[in-house]
Amino acid sequence: MNYTKDFLMLTVHARGSKQILKSKGESGPPCLVPLDNVKGADIMPTPVSRLETWVDKKNSHIISFSLAVRDINHNPRILSNITLGYSIYDTYSEGRLTSDSMTDLLAGGKINIPNYSCGKQKSLLAVLEKSEFDISTHIASMLGIYKIPQLSYGFALTDKFQSPFVYRMVPNQETQYQGMVQLLLHFSWTWVGLFAPNNDNGERFLSTLTPLMNKREICVAFTQRVLRKTWLWIPHEAPAMWRQVNVFVYFADSQSGLYIIIEVQSLLERIQSGGKVWITTLLQNKMLLCDIDCFQYAHGSLSFVVKTKKRMKKDYYGPMSLASQQYSEEAFDCSYSKHDLSVRGMTKCREKDNVKMLPQEEIERIQSQDSYVNYLSIQAVAQAFNAAYSSRSKRMLIVGGGSLDLQKLQPWQLHRFLKEVQFYSNTSADGQYLDENGALAIDFDIVNWVLFPNNSHDRVKIGRIERLKSSNLKFTINPEAIVWPKLFKKTVPRSRCTESCLPGYSRKVQEGKPPCCYDCSPCSEGTISTQEDADECTKCPEDQHPNEDRDQCVPKVITFLSYEECLGSLLASLALSLSLTTGFVLGIFHKNKETPIVKANNRDLSYILLISLLLSFLSSFLFIGKPRNVTCLLRQTAFSLIFSAAVSSVLAKTITVVLAFLATKPGNRVRRWLGKSLANSIVISCSSVQVLICAIWLGISPPFPDFDLSSQLGEIIVRCNEGSVAMFYAALGYMGFLAAICFTVAFLARKLPGAFNEAKLITFSMLVFCSVWVSFVPTYLSTKGKFMVAVQVFSILASSAGLLGCIFIPKCYIIILRPDLNMREHLTRKN
């Protein structure tokens, strides 16, 4: 089939009571013009040398057009007392033939003289055409002089103000392009190549589709502009990018059709580059006339076709049937004629009156899918004409009668009615219509071109694009119905610049490269990505943390220093052992309370110290186990008060030793200070300060149970919030102050004479005590969670054990193992 695009014209001719509206057009979509008193059509002007070309086309468009006119003539909802007629012009997409046809059309008489009205019986009302952009523009400029409506199938309308009389009868391309983007996103095809004709339609395709793709992060790997009249655009060797990209998006039209795919695929096949998936705009059914050898290159490709909403019991895909071919050859009588005053002659083909009509199923086949726009175009003109006829009839009745002369209806009077055109639909409440830009608002089917094992070929519906009232689109697809090329092993092909980033990674765009070419970076700590190609990783909720692969959040483990774990049980066992040891020492001292070594350094202070040490060991149990309100309130305050009492008693012991030595000197007045009252005063006064600090602490900001969600990865730490950190360190600092004074006094008194100088033992015990708590502060601040609690428990046990061991173990040794040393004479003698 040759690449031909012709145009059809619409006009009206009034004869008697039955009016005739006739059309002119091409061997493709129709256009209308009047004939004389005939029912049928003229096919003109077809050169003699090309008559057989037209016959060989076997083009179903002519039949679909005549059947559409016939159907509308019998539809009372559209025309009540008006009959359409038509004439068809074949221009072969040549400017010279188009100019001749337009001259003949606008002349209206028997000779090609524009504006010559002598004997004119044709009143042109509208033109339906499908031509190249430049030819459509040329037609628009000639028809615009007379304000004749032009319904175009291929007109690239760039400016409505420059072409106010043109109505685009092609589907709204924006809908189709958005559907292409949805299709690419569905299969995750983000690295595609674009093919488009090197004309205004192709440029509009690229300029409209490319921003839509970029907005959804679909990258254009390359753009190839196709020359219509030559194959010189095809390179001798396939560019590297053609081999890398597996999906091509192609602006197809009836001229280039399947042949672009064939040429590109043949080139790629020679270099064994593998198959490609083509996504095309409206490919005509006539492409199925291609034999198996050429159709195999289109196998697996996807195309968009107009979704029919009227008259179709089912969708038909495929070439023209034998019955339709016979009808196209038998329905017309053609003869050559030339008027004496005409420059050129023409071949006129007249439709026969008594042609046997095709079966209904064959009629539906012809009028389905690609021919459906033909029907809508003729229907638009018929509806506009009927509206104009009705409006003029009403005005005639209001004026007071008279006959309606349709010959006086001017083409420019149809514009108002064409802008209000709505198309009837039997299957949907929403009829097709012309949008604000004059384009046909319609839905699309998505089809898959399939070459079956039995060497038959067809296209199969696999999805659809539907417009919604919210100006959005409803995209539906059945991927299982698609038959992919064998080179893809019948699986969904991949077309990406880089492989997808797995969950747990995020995309990092490479500098200087398209956004589709990126690196995959693992998510940082505390973040995850749950989908492929995540733009960024997201943080988990506070009570959850990433799993090892960082692709999902899992609940954090609630943790605290418990008795069930080794560390907690070890500390609890140690605290219990030391408590029992302290109780044992206290028992020994109580049993031997009358011995000199017990009485030597204030027996009551020893009892106070031992009880304080016992309570300090037992206070460790407040730190082990799940924190609660009571334990949080008691643990730090009890620890502070008990240790203050212990250190105060040690300080009182030290001061008592010093004063006792001074009292032995003659004339020293210190003797009167010696006694229980001094020791008790020291213990009570020093402990009172700590009681005041703890009271202020509990009154201002007491400790409370808290959940630490961020300190430890993957854990929720149940801890006691100290409330006021300043008060916590004030209590701790006061104990350190007392310990420092005690250590200083004991250190100065360590060399006092005596067989058993307790100051030496106190000095060493306070050295251990201070060493433990000095190291506690940095260790406590550097640990987290339950280990902070463990550090404090260990410090309590270690410092208390130091006091117990250094002060009381030597005395117990003497009491139990060396009773000979537990005598007054031994203790009072000087070294």
mmCIF file of N, CA and C in Angstrom, residues 145-236:
data_model
loop_
_atom_site.group_PDB
_atom_site.id
_atom_site.type_symbol
_atom_site.label_atom_id
_atom_site.label_comp_id
_atom_site.label_asym_id
_atom_site.label_seq_id
_atom_site.Cartn_x
_atom_site.Cartn_y
_atom_site.Cartn_z
ATOM 1 N N ILE A 145 -10.340 31.560 3.964
ATOM 2 C CA ILE A 145 -10.846 32.733 3.243
ATOM 3 C C ILE A 145 -12.367 32.741 3.240
ATOM 4 N N TYR A 146 -12.933 31.536 3.154
ATOM 5 C CA TYR A 146 -14.390 31.415 3.093
ATOM 6 C C TYR A 146 -14.999 31.012 4.443
ATOM 7 N N LYS A 147 -14.133 30.889 5.498
ATOM 8 C CA LYS A 147 -14.582 30.490 6.837
ATOM 9 C C LYS A 147 -15.281 29.125 6.815
ATOM 10 N N ILE A 148 -14.777 28.243 5.959
ATOM 11 C CA ILE A 148 -15.354 26.911 5.854
ATOM 12 C C ILE A 148 -14.777 26.023 6.963
ATOM 13 N N PRO A 149 -15.587 25.316 7.740
ATOM 14 C CA PRO A 149 -15.065 24.427 8.791
ATOM 15 C C PRO A 149 -14.182 23.333 8.201
ATOM 16 N N GLN A 150 -13.086 23.097 8.874
ATOM 17 C CA GLN A 150 -12.142 22.053 8.465
ATOM 18 C C GLN A 150 -11.972 21.084 9.621
ATOM 19 N N LEU A 151 -12.433 19.845 9.441
ATOM 20 C CA LEU A 151 -12.268 18.796 10.460
ATOM 21 C C LEU A 151 -11.078 17.947 10.052
ATOM 22 N N SER A 152 -10.003 18.056 10.842
ATOM 23 C CA SER A 152 -8.727 17.473 10.451
ATOM 24 C C SER A 152 -8.407 16.258 11.295
ATOM 25 N N TYR A 153 -7.819 15.262 10.642
ATOM 26 C CA TYR A 153 -7.376 14.053 11.326
ATOM 27 C C TYR A 153 -5.900 14.127 11.712
ATOM 28 N N GLY A 154 -5.148 15.001 11.077
ATOM 29 C CA GLY A 154 -3.714 15.026 11.338
ATOM 30 C C GLY A 154 -3.161 16.412 11.498
ATOM 31 N N PHE A 155 -4.006 17.417 11.594
ATOM 32 C CA PHE A 155 -3.556 18.800 11.654
ATOM 33 C C PHE A 155 -2.876 19.062 12.997
ATOM 34 N N ALA A 156 -1.647 19.558 12.938
ATOM 35 C CA ALA A 156 -0.917 19.893 14.158
ATOM 36 C C ALA A 156 -1.265 21.322 14.542
ATOM 37 N N LEU A 157 -2.302 21.470 15.300
ATOM 38 C CA LEU A 157 -2.840 22.792 15.624
ATOM 39 C C LEU A 157 -1.944 23.460 16.648
ATOM 40 N N THR A 158 -1.163 24.432 16.219
ATOM 41 C CA THR A 158 -0.251 25.118 17.123
ATOM 42 C C THR A 158 -0.868 26.372 17.708
ATOM 43 N N ASP A 159 -1.732 27.031 16.967
ATOM 44 C CA ASP A 159 -2.312 28.289 17.434
ATOM 45 C C ASP A 159 -3.769 28.342 16.979
ATOM 46 N N LYS A 160 -4.675 28.272 17.925
ATOM 47 C CA LYS A 160 -6.098 28.300 17.601
ATOM 48 C C LYS A 160 -6.504 29.634 16.996
ATOM 49 N N PHE A 161 -5.784 30.678 17.344
ATOM 50 C CA PHE A 161 -6.128 31.993 16.809
ATOM 51 C C PHE A 161 -5.716 32.123 15.347
ATOM 52 N N GLN A 162 -4.625 31.445 14.955
ATOM 53 C CA GLN A 162 -4.216 31.503 13.558
ATOM 54 C C GLN A 162 -5.062 30.578 12.682
ATOM 55 N N SER A 163 -5.647 29.555 13.269
ATOM 56 C CA SER A 163 -6.477 28.607 12.517
ATOM 57 C C SER A 163 -7.807 28.441 13.237
ATOM 58 N N PRO A 164 -8.635 29.465 13.239
ATOM 59 C CA PRO A 164 -9.869 29.426 14.040
ATOM 60 C C PRO A 164 -10.936 28.501 13.483
ATOM 61 N N PHE A 165 -10.780 28.068 12.236
ATOM 62 C CA PHE A 165 -11.846 27.277 11.613
ATOM 63 C C PHE A 165 -11.462 25.803 11.491
ATOM 64 N N VAL A 166 -10.423 25.400 12.194
ATOM 65 C CA VAL A 166 -9.945 24.017 12.150
ATOM 66 C C VAL A 166 -10.378 23.304 13.422
ATOM 67 N N TYR A 167 -10.929 22.101 13.258
ATOM 68 C CA TYR A 167 -11.335 21.256 14.389
ATOM 69 C C TYR A 167 -10.564 19.939 14.286
ATOM 70 N N ARG A 168 -9.799 19.653 15.310
ATOM 71 C CA ARG A 168 -8.977 18.441 15.292
ATOM 72 C C ARG A 168 -9.843 17.243 15.658
ATOM 73 N N MET A 169 -9.967 16.311 14.748
ATOM 74 C CA MET A 169 -10.736 15.093 15.001
ATOM 75 C C MET A 169 -9.811 13.930 15.342
ATOM 76 N N VAL A 170 -8.649 14.263 15.847
ATOM 77 C CA VAL A 170 -7.754 13.229 16.360
ATOM 78 C C VAL A 170 -7.914 13.188 17.878
ATOM 79 N N PRO A 171 -7.702 12.049 18.482
ATOM 80 C CA PRO A 171 -7.828 11.962 19.937
ATOM 81 C C PRO A 171 -6.853 12.908 20.642
ATOM 82 N N ASN A 172 -7.228 13.343 21.813
ATOM 83 C CA ASN A 172 -6.381 14.217 22.612
ATOM 84 C C ASN A 172 -5.069 13.502 22.923
ATOM 85 N N GLN A 173 -3.974 14.038 22.381
ATOM 86 C CA GLN A 173 -2.689 13.371 22.534
ATOM 87 C C GLN A 173 -2.212 13.375 23.977
ATOM 88 N N GLU A 174 -2.625 14.369 24.747
ATOM 89 C CA GLU A 174 -2.202 14.425 26.146
ATOM 90 C C GLU A 174 -2.640 13.164 26.893
ATOM 91 N N THR A 175 -3.861 12.705 26.600
ATOM 92 C CA THR A 175 -4.349 11.477 27.240
ATOM 93 C C THR A 175 -3.486 10.284 26.856
ATOM 94 N N GLN A 176 -3.153 10.194 25.589
ATOM 95 C CA GLN A 176 -2.337 9.082 25.115
ATOM 96 C C GLN A 176 -0.932 9.125 25.703
ATOM 97 N N TYR A 177 -0.352 10.323 25.808
ATOM 98 C CA TYR A 177 0.998 10.438 26.336
ATOM 99 C C TYR A 177 1.037 10.106 27.826
ATOM 100 N N GLN A 178 0.016 10.538 28.553
ATOM 101 C CA GLN A 178 -0.042 10.180 29.969
ATOM 102 C C GLN A 178 -0.190 8.670 30.136
ATOM 103 N N GLY A 179 -0.954 8.050 29.240
ATOM 104 C CA GLY A 179 -1.059 6.599 29.273
ATOM 105 C C GLY A 179 0.275 5.927 29.007
ATOM 106 N N MET A 180 1.079 6.489 28.090
ATOM 107 C CA MET A 180 2.409 5.932 27.840
ATOM 108 C C MET A 180 3.277 6.004 29.087
ATOM 109 N N VAL A 181 3.208 7.142 29.776
ATOM 110 C CA VAL A 181 3.999 7.291 31.000
ATOM 111 C C VAL A 181 3.558 6.263 32.036
ATOM 112 N N GLN A 182 2.238 6.074 32.179
ATOM 113 C CA GLN A 182 1.736 5.078 33.128
ATOM 114 C C GLN A 182 2.215 3.668 32.750
ATOM 115 N N LEU A 183 2.236 3.385 31.466
ATOM 116 C CA LEU A 183 2.691 2.072 31.003
ATOM 117 C C LEU A 183 4.171 1.871 31.316
ATOM 118 N N LEU A 184 4.985 2.892 31.096
ATOM 119 C CA LEU A 184 6.414 2.792 31.398
ATOM 120 C C LEU A 184 6.644 2.588 32.891
ATOM 121 N N LEU A 185 5.891 3.321 33.698
ATOM 122 C CA LEU A 185 6.053 3.197 35.145
ATOM 123 C C LEU A 185 5.611 1.825 35.634
ATOM 124 N N HIS A 186 4.563 1.282 35.008
ATOM 125 C CA HIS A 186 4.059 -0.028 35.446
ATOM 126 C C HIS A 186 5.132 -1.097 35.326
ATOM 127 N N PHE A 187 5.908 -1.050 34.247
ATOM 128 C CA PHE A 187 6.945 -2.060 34.028
ATOM 129 C C PHE A 187 8.325 -1.577 34.477
ATOM 130 N N SER A 188 8.388 -0.433 35.149
ATOM 131 C CA SER A 188 9.651 0.132 35.658
ATOM 132 C C SER A 188 10.653 0.356 34.535
ATOM 133 N N TRP A 189 10.154 0.814 33.384
ATOM 134 C CA TRP A 189 11.028 1.174 32.271
ATOM 135 C C TRP A 189 11.368 2.655 32.391
ATOM 136 N N THR A 190 12.566 2.946 32.843
ATOM 137 C CA THR A 190 12.967 4.335 33.078
ATOM 138 C C THR A 190 14.102 4.789 32.165
ATOM 139 N N TRP A 191 14.476 3.962 31.217
ATOM 140 C CA TRP A 191 15.576 4.296 30.303
ATOM 141 C C TRP A 191 15.109 3.943 28.889
ATOM 142 N N VAL A 192 14.574 4.925 28.157
ATOM 143 C CA VAL A 192 13.901 4.664 26.886
ATOM 144 C C VAL A 192 14.457 5.584 25.807
ATOM 145 N N GLY A 193 14.244 5.151 24.572
ATOM 146 C CA GLY A 193 14.584 5.963 23.418
ATOM 147 C C GLY A 193 13.336 6.424 22.701
ATOM 148 N N LEU A 194 13.390 7.610 22.097
ATOM 149 C CA LEU A 194 12.237 8.194 21.418
ATOM 150 C C LEU A 194 12.505 8.293 19.918
ATOM 151 N N PHE A 195 11.529 7.850 19.123
ATOM 152 C CA PHE A 195 11.542 8.002 17.672
ATOM 153 C C PHE A 195 10.356 8.867 17.282
ATOM 154 N N ALA A 196 10.593 9.864 16.442
ATOM 155 C CA ALA A 196 9.518 10.763 16.025
ATOM 156 C C ALA A 196 9.820 11.303 14.638
ATOM 157 N N PRO A 197 8.786 11.560 13.838
ATOM 158 C CA PRO A 197 9.012 12.141 12.511
ATOM 159 C C PRO A 197 9.601 13.537 12.617
ATOM 160 N N ASN A 198 10.365 13.876 11.603
ATOM 161 C CA ASN A 198 11.027 15.186 11.599
ATOM 162 C C ASN A 198 10.086 16.247 11.045
ATOM 163 N N ASN A 199 8.999 16.504 11.778
ATOM 164 C CA ASN A 199 8.046 17.534 11.384
ATOM 165 C C ASN A 199 7.422 18.121 12.646
ATOM 166 N N ASP A 200 6.432 18.972 12.464
ATOM 167 C CA ASP A 200 5.832 19.649 13.613
ATOM 168 C C ASP A 200 5.110 18.669 14.528
ATOM 169 N N ASN A 201 4.452 17.664 13.938
ATOM 170 C CA ASN A 201 3.789 16.668 14.775
ATOM 171 C C ASN A 201 4.806 15.919 15.644
ATOM 172 N N GLY A 202 5.937 15.571 15.042
ATOM 173 C CA GLY A 202 6.973 14.896 15.805
ATOM 174 C C GLY A 202 7.564 15.780 16.882
ATOM 175 N N GLU A 203 7.794 17.055 16.559
ATOM 176 C CA GLU A 203 8.329 17.965 17.565
ATOM 177 C C GLU A 203 7.345 18.158 18.711
ATOM 178 N N ARG A 204 6.073 18.209 18.368
ATOM 179 C CA ARG A 204 5.067 18.356 19.429
ATOM 180 C C ARG A 204 5.038 17.097 20.306
ATOM 181 N N PHE A 205 5.184 15.965 19.685
ATOM 182 C CA PHE A 205 5.257 14.706 20.437
ATOM 183 C C PHE A 205 6.421 14.729 21.424
ATOM 184 N N LEU A 206 7.582 15.143 20.966
ATOM 185 C CA LEU A 206 8.762 15.165 21.830
ATOM 186 C C LEU A 206 8.635 16.215 22.924
ATOM 187 N N SER A 207 8.163 17.407 22.544
ATOM 188 C CA SER A 207 8.083 18.502 23.522
ATOM 189 C C SER A 207 7.006 18.259 24.566
ATOM 190 N N THR A 208 6.001 17.429 24.242
ATOM 191 C CA THR A 208 4.931 17.142 25.211
ATOM 192 C C THR A 208 5.259 15.935 26.062
ATOM 193 N N LEU A 209 5.757 14.869 25.431
ATOM 194 C CA LEU A 209 6.000 13.637 26.174
ATOM 195 C C LEU A 209 7.228 13.730 27.072
ATOM 196 N N THR A 210 8.278 14.390 26.599
ATOM 197 C CA THR A 210 9.526 14.437 27.378
ATOM 198 C C THR A 210 9.340 15.062 28.757
ATOM 199 N N PRO A 211 8.646 16.223 28.899
ATOM 200 C CA PRO A 211 8.437 16.757 30.260
ATOM 201 C C PRO A 211 7.614 15.821 31.143
ATOM 202 N N LEU A 212 6.612 15.138 30.553
ATOM 203 C CA LEU A 212 5.825 14.199 31.343
ATOM 204 C C LEU A 212 6.693 13.063 31.858
ATOM 205 N N MET A 213 7.611 12.601 31.031
ATOM 206 C CA MET A 213 8.507 11.521 31.456
ATOM 207 C C MET A 213 9.487 12.016 32.513
ATOM 208 N N ASN A 214 10.048 13.199 32.292
ATOM 209 C CA ASN A 214 11.011 13.732 33.264
ATOM 210 C C ASN A 214 10.362 13.959 34.619
ATOM 211 N N LYS A 215 9.099 14.368 34.602
ATOM 212 C CA LYS A 215 8.388 14.612 35.862
ATOM 213 C C LYS A 215 8.252 13.346 36.674
ATOM 214 N N ARG A 216 8.141 12.206 35.999
ATOM 215 C CA ARG A 216 8.014 10.919 36.696
ATOM 216 C C ARG A 216 9.342 10.167 36.716
ATOM 217 N N GLU A 217 10.446 10.885 36.474
ATOM 218 C CA GLU A 217 11.798 10.333 36.547
ATOM 219 C C GLU A 217 12.009 9.184 35.571
ATOM 220 N N ILE A 218 11.476 9.361 34.367
ATOM 221 C CA ILE A 218 11.769 8.453 33.257
ATOM 222 C C ILE A 218 12.710 9.197 32.325
ATOM 223 N N CYS A 219 13.876 8.648 32.091
ATOM 224 C CA CYS A 219 14.917 9.356 31.344
ATOM 225 C C CYS A 219 14.881 8.981 29.865
ATOM 226 N N VAL A 220 15.145 9.981 29.042
ATOM 227 C CA VAL A 220 15.243 9.782 27.593
ATOM 228 C C VAL A 220 16.703 9.523 27.260
ATOM 229 N N ALA A 221 16.998 8.291 26.870
ATOM 230 C CA ALA A 221 18.384 7.939 26.559
ATOM 231 C C ALA A 221 18.840 8.603 25.264
ATOM 232 N N PHE A 222 17.941 8.677 24.283
ATOM 233 C CA PHE A 222 18.270 9.335 23.021
ATOM 234 C C PHE A 222 16.966 9.729 22.331
ATOM 235 N N THR A 223 17.069 10.636 21.395
ATOM 236 C CA THR A 223 15.942 11.077 20.575
ATOM 237 C C THR A 223 16.345 10.970 19.115
ATOM 238 N N GLN A 224 15.579 10.212 18.337
ATOM 239 C CA GLN A 224 15.885 10.011 16.920
ATOM 240 C C GLN A 224 14.752 10.587 16.081
ATOM 241 N N ARG A 225 15.070 11.567 15.242
ATOM 242 C CA ARG A 225 14.085 12.162 14.337
ATOM 243 C C ARG A 225 14.138 11.432 12.993
ATOM 244 N N VAL A 226 12.960 11.070 12.501
ATOM 245 C CA VAL A 226 12.836 10.239 11.310
ATOM 246 C C VAL A 226 12.438 11.119 10.136
ATOM 247 N N LEU A 227 13.161 10.994 9.035
ATOM 248 C CA LEU A 227 12.818 11.717 7.812
ATOM 249 C C LEU A 227 11.752 10.943 7.055
ATOM 250 N N ARG A 228 10.720 11.655 6.623
ATOM 251 C CA ARG A 228 9.572 10.992 6.002
ATOM 252 C C ARG A 228 9.893 10.427 4.620
ATOM 253 N N LYS A 229 10.539 11.196 3.784
ATOM 254 C CA LYS A 229 10.663 10.854 2.365
ATOM 255 C C LYS A 229 11.896 10.017 2.035
ATOM 256 N N THR A 230 12.744 9.791 2.998
ATOM 257 C CA THR A 230 13.984 9.065 2.706
ATOM 258 C C THR A 230 14.379 8.217 3.898
ATOM 259 N N TRP A 231 15.221 7.231 3.646
ATOM 260 C CA TRP A 231 15.733 6.371 4.707
ATOM 261 C C TRP A 231 17.160 6.751 5.081
ATOM 262 N N LEU A 232 17.587 7.941 4.670
ATOM 263 C CA LEU A 232 18.961 8.351 4.943
ATOM 264 C C LEU A 232 19.218 8.584 6.427
ATOM 265 N N TRP A 233 18.145 8.707 7.212
ATOM 266 C CA TRP A 233 18.334 8.943 8.648
ATOM 267 C C TRP A 233 18.851 7.703 9.365
ATOM 268 N N ILE A 234 18.698 6.530 8.747
ATOM 269 C CA ILE A 234 19.140 5.290 9.392
ATOM 270 C C ILE A 234 20.661 5.187 9.296
ATOM 271 N N PRO A 235 21.355 5.083 10.418
ATOM 272 C CA PRO A 235 22.827 4.996 10.382
ATOM 273 C C PRO A 235 23.281 3.648 9.836
ATOM 274 N N HIS A 236 24.539 3.627 9.366
ATOM 275 C CA HIS A 236 25.096 2.371 8.865
ATOM 276 C C HIS A 236 25.323 1.387 10.004
#
